[in-house]
CSV table of C-alpha atoms in Angstrom, one decimal:
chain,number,residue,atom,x,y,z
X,1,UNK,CA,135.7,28.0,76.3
X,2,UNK,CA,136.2,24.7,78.1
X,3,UNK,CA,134.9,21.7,78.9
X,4,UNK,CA,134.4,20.8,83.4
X,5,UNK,CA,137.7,18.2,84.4
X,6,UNK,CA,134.7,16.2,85.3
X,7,UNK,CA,134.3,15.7,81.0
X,8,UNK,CA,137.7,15.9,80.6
X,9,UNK,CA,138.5,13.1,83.1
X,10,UNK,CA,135.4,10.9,82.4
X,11,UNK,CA,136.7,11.0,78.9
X,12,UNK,CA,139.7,9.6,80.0
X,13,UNK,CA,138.6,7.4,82.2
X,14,UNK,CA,136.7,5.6,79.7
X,15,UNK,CA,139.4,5.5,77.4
X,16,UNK,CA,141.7,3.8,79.5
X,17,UNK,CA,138.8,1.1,80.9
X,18,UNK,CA,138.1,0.7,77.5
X,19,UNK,CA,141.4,-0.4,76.5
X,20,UNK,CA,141.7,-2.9,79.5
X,21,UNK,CA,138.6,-4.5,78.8
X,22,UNK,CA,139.6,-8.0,79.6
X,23,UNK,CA,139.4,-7.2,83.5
X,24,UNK,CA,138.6,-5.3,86.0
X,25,UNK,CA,139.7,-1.4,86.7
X,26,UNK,CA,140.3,0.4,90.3
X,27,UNK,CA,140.3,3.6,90.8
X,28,UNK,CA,143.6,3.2,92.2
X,29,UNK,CA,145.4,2.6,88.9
X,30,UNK,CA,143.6,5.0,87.0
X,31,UNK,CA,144.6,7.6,89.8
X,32,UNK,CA,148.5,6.6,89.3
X,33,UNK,CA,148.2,6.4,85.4
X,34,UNK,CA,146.2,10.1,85.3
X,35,UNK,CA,148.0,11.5,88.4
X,36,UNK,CA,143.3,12.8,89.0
X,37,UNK,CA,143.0,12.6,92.7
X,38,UNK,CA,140.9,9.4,93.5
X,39,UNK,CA,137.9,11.5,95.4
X,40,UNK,CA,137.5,12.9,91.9
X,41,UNK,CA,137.5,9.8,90.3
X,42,UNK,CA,135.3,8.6,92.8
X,43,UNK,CA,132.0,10.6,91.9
X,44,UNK,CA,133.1,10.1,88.5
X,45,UNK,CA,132.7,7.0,88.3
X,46,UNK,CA,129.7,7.1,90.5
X,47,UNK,CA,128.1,8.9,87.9
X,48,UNK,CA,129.2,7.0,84.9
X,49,UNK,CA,127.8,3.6,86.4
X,50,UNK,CA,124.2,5.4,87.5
X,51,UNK,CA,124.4,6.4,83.5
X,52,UNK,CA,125.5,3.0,82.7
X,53,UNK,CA,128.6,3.5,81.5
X,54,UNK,CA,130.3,1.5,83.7
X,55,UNK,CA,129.9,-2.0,85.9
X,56,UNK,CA,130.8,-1.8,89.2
X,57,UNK,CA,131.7,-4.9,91.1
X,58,UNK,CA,132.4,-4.3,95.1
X,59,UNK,CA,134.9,-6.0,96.9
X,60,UNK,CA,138.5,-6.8,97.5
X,61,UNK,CA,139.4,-7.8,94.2
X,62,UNK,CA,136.4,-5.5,93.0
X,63,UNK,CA,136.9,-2.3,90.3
X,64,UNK,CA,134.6,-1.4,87.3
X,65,UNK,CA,134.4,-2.2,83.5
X,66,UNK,CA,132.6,-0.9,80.5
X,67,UNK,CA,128.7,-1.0,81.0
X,68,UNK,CA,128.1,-1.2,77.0
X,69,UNK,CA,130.8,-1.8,74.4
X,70,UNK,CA,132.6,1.3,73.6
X,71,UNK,CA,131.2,1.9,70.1
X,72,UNK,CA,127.9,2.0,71.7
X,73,UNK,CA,129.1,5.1,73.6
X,74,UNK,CA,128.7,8.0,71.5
X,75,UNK,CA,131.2,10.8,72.5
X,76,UNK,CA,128.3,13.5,71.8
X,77,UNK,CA,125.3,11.7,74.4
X,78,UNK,CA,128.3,11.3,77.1
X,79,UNK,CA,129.5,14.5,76.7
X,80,UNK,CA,125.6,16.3,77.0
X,81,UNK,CA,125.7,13.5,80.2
X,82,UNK,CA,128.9,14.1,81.9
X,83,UNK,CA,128.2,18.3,81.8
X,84,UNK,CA,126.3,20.0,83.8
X,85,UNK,CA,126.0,23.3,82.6
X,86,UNK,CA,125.7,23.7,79.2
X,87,UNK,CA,124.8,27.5,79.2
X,88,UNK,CA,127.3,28.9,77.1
X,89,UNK,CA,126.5,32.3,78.2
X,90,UNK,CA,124.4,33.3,81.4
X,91,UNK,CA,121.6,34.6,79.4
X,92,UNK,CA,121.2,30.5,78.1
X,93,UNK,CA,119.7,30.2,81.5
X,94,UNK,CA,116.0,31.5,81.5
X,95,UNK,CA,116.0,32.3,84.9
X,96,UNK,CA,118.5,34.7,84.5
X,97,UNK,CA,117.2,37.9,85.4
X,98,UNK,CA,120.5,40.0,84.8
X,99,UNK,CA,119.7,40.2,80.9
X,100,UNK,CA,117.1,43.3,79.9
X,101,UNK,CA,117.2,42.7,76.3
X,102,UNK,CA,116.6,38.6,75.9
X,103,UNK,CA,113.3,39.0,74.3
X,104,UNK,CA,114.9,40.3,71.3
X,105,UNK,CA,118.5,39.1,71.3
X,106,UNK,CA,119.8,37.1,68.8
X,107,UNK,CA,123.1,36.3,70.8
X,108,UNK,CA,121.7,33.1,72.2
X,109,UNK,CA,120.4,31.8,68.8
X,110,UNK,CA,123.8,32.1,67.4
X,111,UNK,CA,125.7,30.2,70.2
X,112,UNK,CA,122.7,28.0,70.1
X,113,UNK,CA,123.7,27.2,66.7
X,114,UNK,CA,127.4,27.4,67.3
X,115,UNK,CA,127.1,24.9,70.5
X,116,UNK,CA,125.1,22.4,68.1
X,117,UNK,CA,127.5,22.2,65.7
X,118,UNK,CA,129.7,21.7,68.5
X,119,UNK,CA,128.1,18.5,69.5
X,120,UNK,CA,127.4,17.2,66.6
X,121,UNK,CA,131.0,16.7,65.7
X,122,UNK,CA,130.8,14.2,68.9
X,123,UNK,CA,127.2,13.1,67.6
X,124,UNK,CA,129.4,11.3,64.9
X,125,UNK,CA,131.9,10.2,67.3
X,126,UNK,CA,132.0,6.6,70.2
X,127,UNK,CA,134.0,5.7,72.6
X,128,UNK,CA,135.6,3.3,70.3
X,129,UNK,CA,136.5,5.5,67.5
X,130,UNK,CA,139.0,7.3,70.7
X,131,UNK,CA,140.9,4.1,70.9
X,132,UNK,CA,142.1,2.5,68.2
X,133,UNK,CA,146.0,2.2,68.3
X,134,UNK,CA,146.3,3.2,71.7
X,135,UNK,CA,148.2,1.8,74.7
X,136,UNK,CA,148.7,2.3,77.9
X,137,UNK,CA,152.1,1.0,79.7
X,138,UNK,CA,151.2,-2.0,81.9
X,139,UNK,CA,149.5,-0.9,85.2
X,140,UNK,CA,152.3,-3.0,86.9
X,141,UNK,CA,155.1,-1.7,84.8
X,142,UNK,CA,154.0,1.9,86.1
X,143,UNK,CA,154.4,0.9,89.9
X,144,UNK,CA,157.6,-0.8,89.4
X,145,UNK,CA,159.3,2.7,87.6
X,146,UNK,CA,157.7,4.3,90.6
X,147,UNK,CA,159.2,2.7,93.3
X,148,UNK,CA,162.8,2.9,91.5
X,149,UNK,CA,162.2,6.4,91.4
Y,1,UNK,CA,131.0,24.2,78.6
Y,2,UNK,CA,131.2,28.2,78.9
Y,3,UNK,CA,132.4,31.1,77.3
Y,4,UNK,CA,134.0,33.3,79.7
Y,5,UNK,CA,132.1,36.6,81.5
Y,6,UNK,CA,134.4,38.3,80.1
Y,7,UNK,CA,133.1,37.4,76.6
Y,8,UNK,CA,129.8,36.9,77.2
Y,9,UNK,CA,129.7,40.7,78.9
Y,10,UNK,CA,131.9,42.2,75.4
Y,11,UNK,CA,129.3,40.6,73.5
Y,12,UNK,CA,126.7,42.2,74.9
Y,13,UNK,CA,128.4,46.0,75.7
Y,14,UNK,CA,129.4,45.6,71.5
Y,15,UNK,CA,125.8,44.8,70.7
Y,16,UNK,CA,124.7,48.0,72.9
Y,17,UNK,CA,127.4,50.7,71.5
Y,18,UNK,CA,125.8,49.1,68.2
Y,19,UNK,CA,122.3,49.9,68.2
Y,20,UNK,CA,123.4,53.9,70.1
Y,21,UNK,CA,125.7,54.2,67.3
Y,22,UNK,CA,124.9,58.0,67.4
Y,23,UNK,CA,126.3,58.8,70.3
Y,24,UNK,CA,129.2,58.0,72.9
Y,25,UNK,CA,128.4,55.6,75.5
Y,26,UNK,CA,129.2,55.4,79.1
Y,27,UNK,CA,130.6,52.8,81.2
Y,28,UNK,CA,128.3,53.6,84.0
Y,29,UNK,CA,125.3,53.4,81.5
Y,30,UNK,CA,126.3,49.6,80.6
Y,31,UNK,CA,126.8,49.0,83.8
Y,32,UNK,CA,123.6,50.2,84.8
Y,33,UNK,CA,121.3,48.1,81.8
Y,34,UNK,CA,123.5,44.9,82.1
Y,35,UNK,CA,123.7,44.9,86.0
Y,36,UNK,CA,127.8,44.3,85.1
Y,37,UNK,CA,130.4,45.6,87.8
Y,38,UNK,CA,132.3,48.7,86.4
Y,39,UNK,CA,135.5,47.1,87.1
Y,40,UNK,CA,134.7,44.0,84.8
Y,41,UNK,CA,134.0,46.7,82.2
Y,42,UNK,CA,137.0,48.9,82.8
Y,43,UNK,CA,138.6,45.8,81.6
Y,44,UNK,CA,136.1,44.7,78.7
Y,45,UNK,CA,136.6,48.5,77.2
Y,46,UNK,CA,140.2,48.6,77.6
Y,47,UNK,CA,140.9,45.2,75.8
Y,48,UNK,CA,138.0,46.2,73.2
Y,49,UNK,CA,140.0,48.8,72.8
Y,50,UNK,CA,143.3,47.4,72.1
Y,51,UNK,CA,141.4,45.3,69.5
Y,52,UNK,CA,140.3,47.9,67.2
Y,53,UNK,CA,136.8,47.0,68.4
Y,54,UNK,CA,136.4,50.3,70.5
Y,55,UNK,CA,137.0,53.8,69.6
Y,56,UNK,CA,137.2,55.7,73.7
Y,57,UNK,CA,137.2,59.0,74.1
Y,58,UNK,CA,138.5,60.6,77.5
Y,59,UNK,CA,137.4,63.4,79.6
Y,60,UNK,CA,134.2,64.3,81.2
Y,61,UNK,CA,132.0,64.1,78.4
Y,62,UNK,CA,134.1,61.0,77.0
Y,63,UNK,CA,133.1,57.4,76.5
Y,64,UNK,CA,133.3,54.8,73.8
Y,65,UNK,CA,131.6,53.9,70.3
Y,66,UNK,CA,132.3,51.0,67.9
Y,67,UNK,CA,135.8,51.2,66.7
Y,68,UNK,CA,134.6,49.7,63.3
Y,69,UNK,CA,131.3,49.0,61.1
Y,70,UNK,CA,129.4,46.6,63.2
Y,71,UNK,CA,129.0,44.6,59.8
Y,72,UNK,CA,133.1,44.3,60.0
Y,73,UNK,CA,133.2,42.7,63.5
Y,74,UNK,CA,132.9,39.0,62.7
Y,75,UNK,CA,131.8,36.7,65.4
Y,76,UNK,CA,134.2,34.3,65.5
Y,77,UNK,CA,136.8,36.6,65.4
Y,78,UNK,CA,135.9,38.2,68.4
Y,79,UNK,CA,135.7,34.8,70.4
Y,80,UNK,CA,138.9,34.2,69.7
Y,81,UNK,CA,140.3,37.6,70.7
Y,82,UNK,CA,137.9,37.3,73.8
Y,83,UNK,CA,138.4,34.0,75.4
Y,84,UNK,CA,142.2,33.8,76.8
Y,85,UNK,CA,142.3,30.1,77.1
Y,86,UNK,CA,140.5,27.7,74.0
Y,87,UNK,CA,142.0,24.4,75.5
Y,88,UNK,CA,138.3,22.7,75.8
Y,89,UNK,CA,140.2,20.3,78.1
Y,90,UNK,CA,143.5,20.1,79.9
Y,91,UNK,CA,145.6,18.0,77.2
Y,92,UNK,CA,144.7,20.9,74.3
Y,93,UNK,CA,147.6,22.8,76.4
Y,94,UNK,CA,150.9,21.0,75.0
Y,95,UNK,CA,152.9,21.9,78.0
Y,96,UNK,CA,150.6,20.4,80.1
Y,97,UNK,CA,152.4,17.2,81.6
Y,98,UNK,CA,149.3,15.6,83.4
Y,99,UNK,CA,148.7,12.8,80.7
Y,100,UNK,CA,150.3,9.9,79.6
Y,101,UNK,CA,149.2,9.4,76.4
Y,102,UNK,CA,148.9,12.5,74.6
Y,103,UNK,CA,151.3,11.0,72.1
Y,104,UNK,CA,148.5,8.5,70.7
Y,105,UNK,CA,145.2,10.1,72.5
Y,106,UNK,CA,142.7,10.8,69.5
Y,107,UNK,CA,140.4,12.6,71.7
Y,108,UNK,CA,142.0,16.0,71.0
Y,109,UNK,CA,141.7,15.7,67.8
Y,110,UNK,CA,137.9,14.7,68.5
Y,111,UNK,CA,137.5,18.1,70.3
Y,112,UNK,CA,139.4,20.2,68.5
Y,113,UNK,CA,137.2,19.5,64.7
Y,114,UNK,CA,133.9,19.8,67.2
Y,115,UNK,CA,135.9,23.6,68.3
Y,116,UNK,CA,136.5,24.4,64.9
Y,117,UNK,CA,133.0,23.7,63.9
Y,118,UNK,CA,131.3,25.5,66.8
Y,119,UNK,CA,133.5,28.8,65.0
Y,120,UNK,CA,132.7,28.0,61.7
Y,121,UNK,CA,128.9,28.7,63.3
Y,122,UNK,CA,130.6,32.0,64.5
Y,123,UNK,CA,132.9,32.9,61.5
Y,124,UNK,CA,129.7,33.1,59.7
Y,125,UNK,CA,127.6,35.7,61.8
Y,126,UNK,CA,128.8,39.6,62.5
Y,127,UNK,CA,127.6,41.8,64.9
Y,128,UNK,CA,125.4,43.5,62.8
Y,129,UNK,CA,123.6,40.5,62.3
Y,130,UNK,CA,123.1,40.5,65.9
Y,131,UNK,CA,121.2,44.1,66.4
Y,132,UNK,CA,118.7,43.8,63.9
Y,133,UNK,CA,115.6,44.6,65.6
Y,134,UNK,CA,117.2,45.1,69.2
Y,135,UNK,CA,116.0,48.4,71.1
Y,136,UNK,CA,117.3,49.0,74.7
Y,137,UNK,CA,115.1,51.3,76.8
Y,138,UNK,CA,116.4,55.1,76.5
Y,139,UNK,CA,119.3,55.3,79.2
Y,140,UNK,CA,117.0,58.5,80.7
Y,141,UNK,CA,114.7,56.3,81.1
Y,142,UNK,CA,115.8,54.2,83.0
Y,143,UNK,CA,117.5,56.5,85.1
Y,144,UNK,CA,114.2,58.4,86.0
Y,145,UNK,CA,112.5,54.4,86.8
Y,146,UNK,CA,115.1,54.0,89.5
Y,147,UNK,CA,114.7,57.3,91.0
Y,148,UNK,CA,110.9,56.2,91.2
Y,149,UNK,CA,111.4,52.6,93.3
């Protein structure tokens, strides 16, 4: 029962642009701070700005931010965004042939159920509610233990 | 978000050894209605076993019923005893040493009330409640359809 690295790290992500919202985030530093290699992070945050939930600006100096204010992100839509799959079991997808009793089962009702409970524990969660009292040592700070390392 | 094969396929051989509760049943048969590898089911039967949920019988005329009233075998129970691994993401796992700020992070504690309700949904359902109404074509059956393609 798990949830891709692509939730798992987008959830991060967010978290961490969140808490720096006063300037600009590179993929870079959220690499270092995660130790999530950067071509991971890449289409991750590809797809968060094409679901607006970042703002990418290009260029030297460029990184992303927030796209809306983190108590505007509810955990539940993000999560149902940032997954791609969300057949529990192979018989959740219809064009599953491999199942010769899905007319009548009652299996996929009950995870139905048990996946909607699931998500509406996030339903009553944002982006915000994940943050409150957390910090992240200074971006700088990190790079200066590393190179005495 | 998935369950494993593994539980998805114990489901579904449980639900079957339910509704032919008069009789011992093959792992060839299962194999044959599910379209499931016999090696996968080796396995699904021998840890079944181990959990009380199987009863096997060797020899040549051997196989397996339920190892318990299918009334007794509570959903959520099984799940757990099913899936190896219920770390929805990588920080559930407390020796995991990839993120900095497990010590403060919230969304654990996010995922793990949105787990606990998507067994609550489980805890509540056996897998009696699960057969009611299911019929599988007769095993002969099917046998003698094959032989005719």
């Amino acid at each position: 029962m798990k949830l891709t690295s692509f939730t798992d790290y987008a959830l991060r992500l967010l978290m961490y642009v969140a808490v720096n919202d006063d300037r600009l985030v590179s993929i870079r530093e959220v690499s270092e701070v995660f130790d999530i290699s950067r071509n991971h992070l890449m289409k991750i945050v590809h797809e968060l700005g094409k679901g607006g939930y970042l703002k990418t600006v290009r260029g030297k100096n460029g990184g992303f931010r927030l796209g809306m204010a983190a108590k505007d992100i509810n955990l539940g839509r993000l999560v149902r965004y940032t997954e791609d799959d969300l057949n529990v079991v192979e018989c959740f997808d219809e064009s599953n042939p491999n199942c010769k009793i899905i007319s009548q089962c009652m299996l996929a009702g009950v995870l139905q159920l048990a996946l909607s409970s699931f998500f509406e524990v996030l339903d009553g969660h944002n982006l915000d509610d994940l943050i409150g009292g957390l910090c992240f040592p200074e971006y700088k700070q990190i790079k200066l233990e590393d190179k005495s390392v």
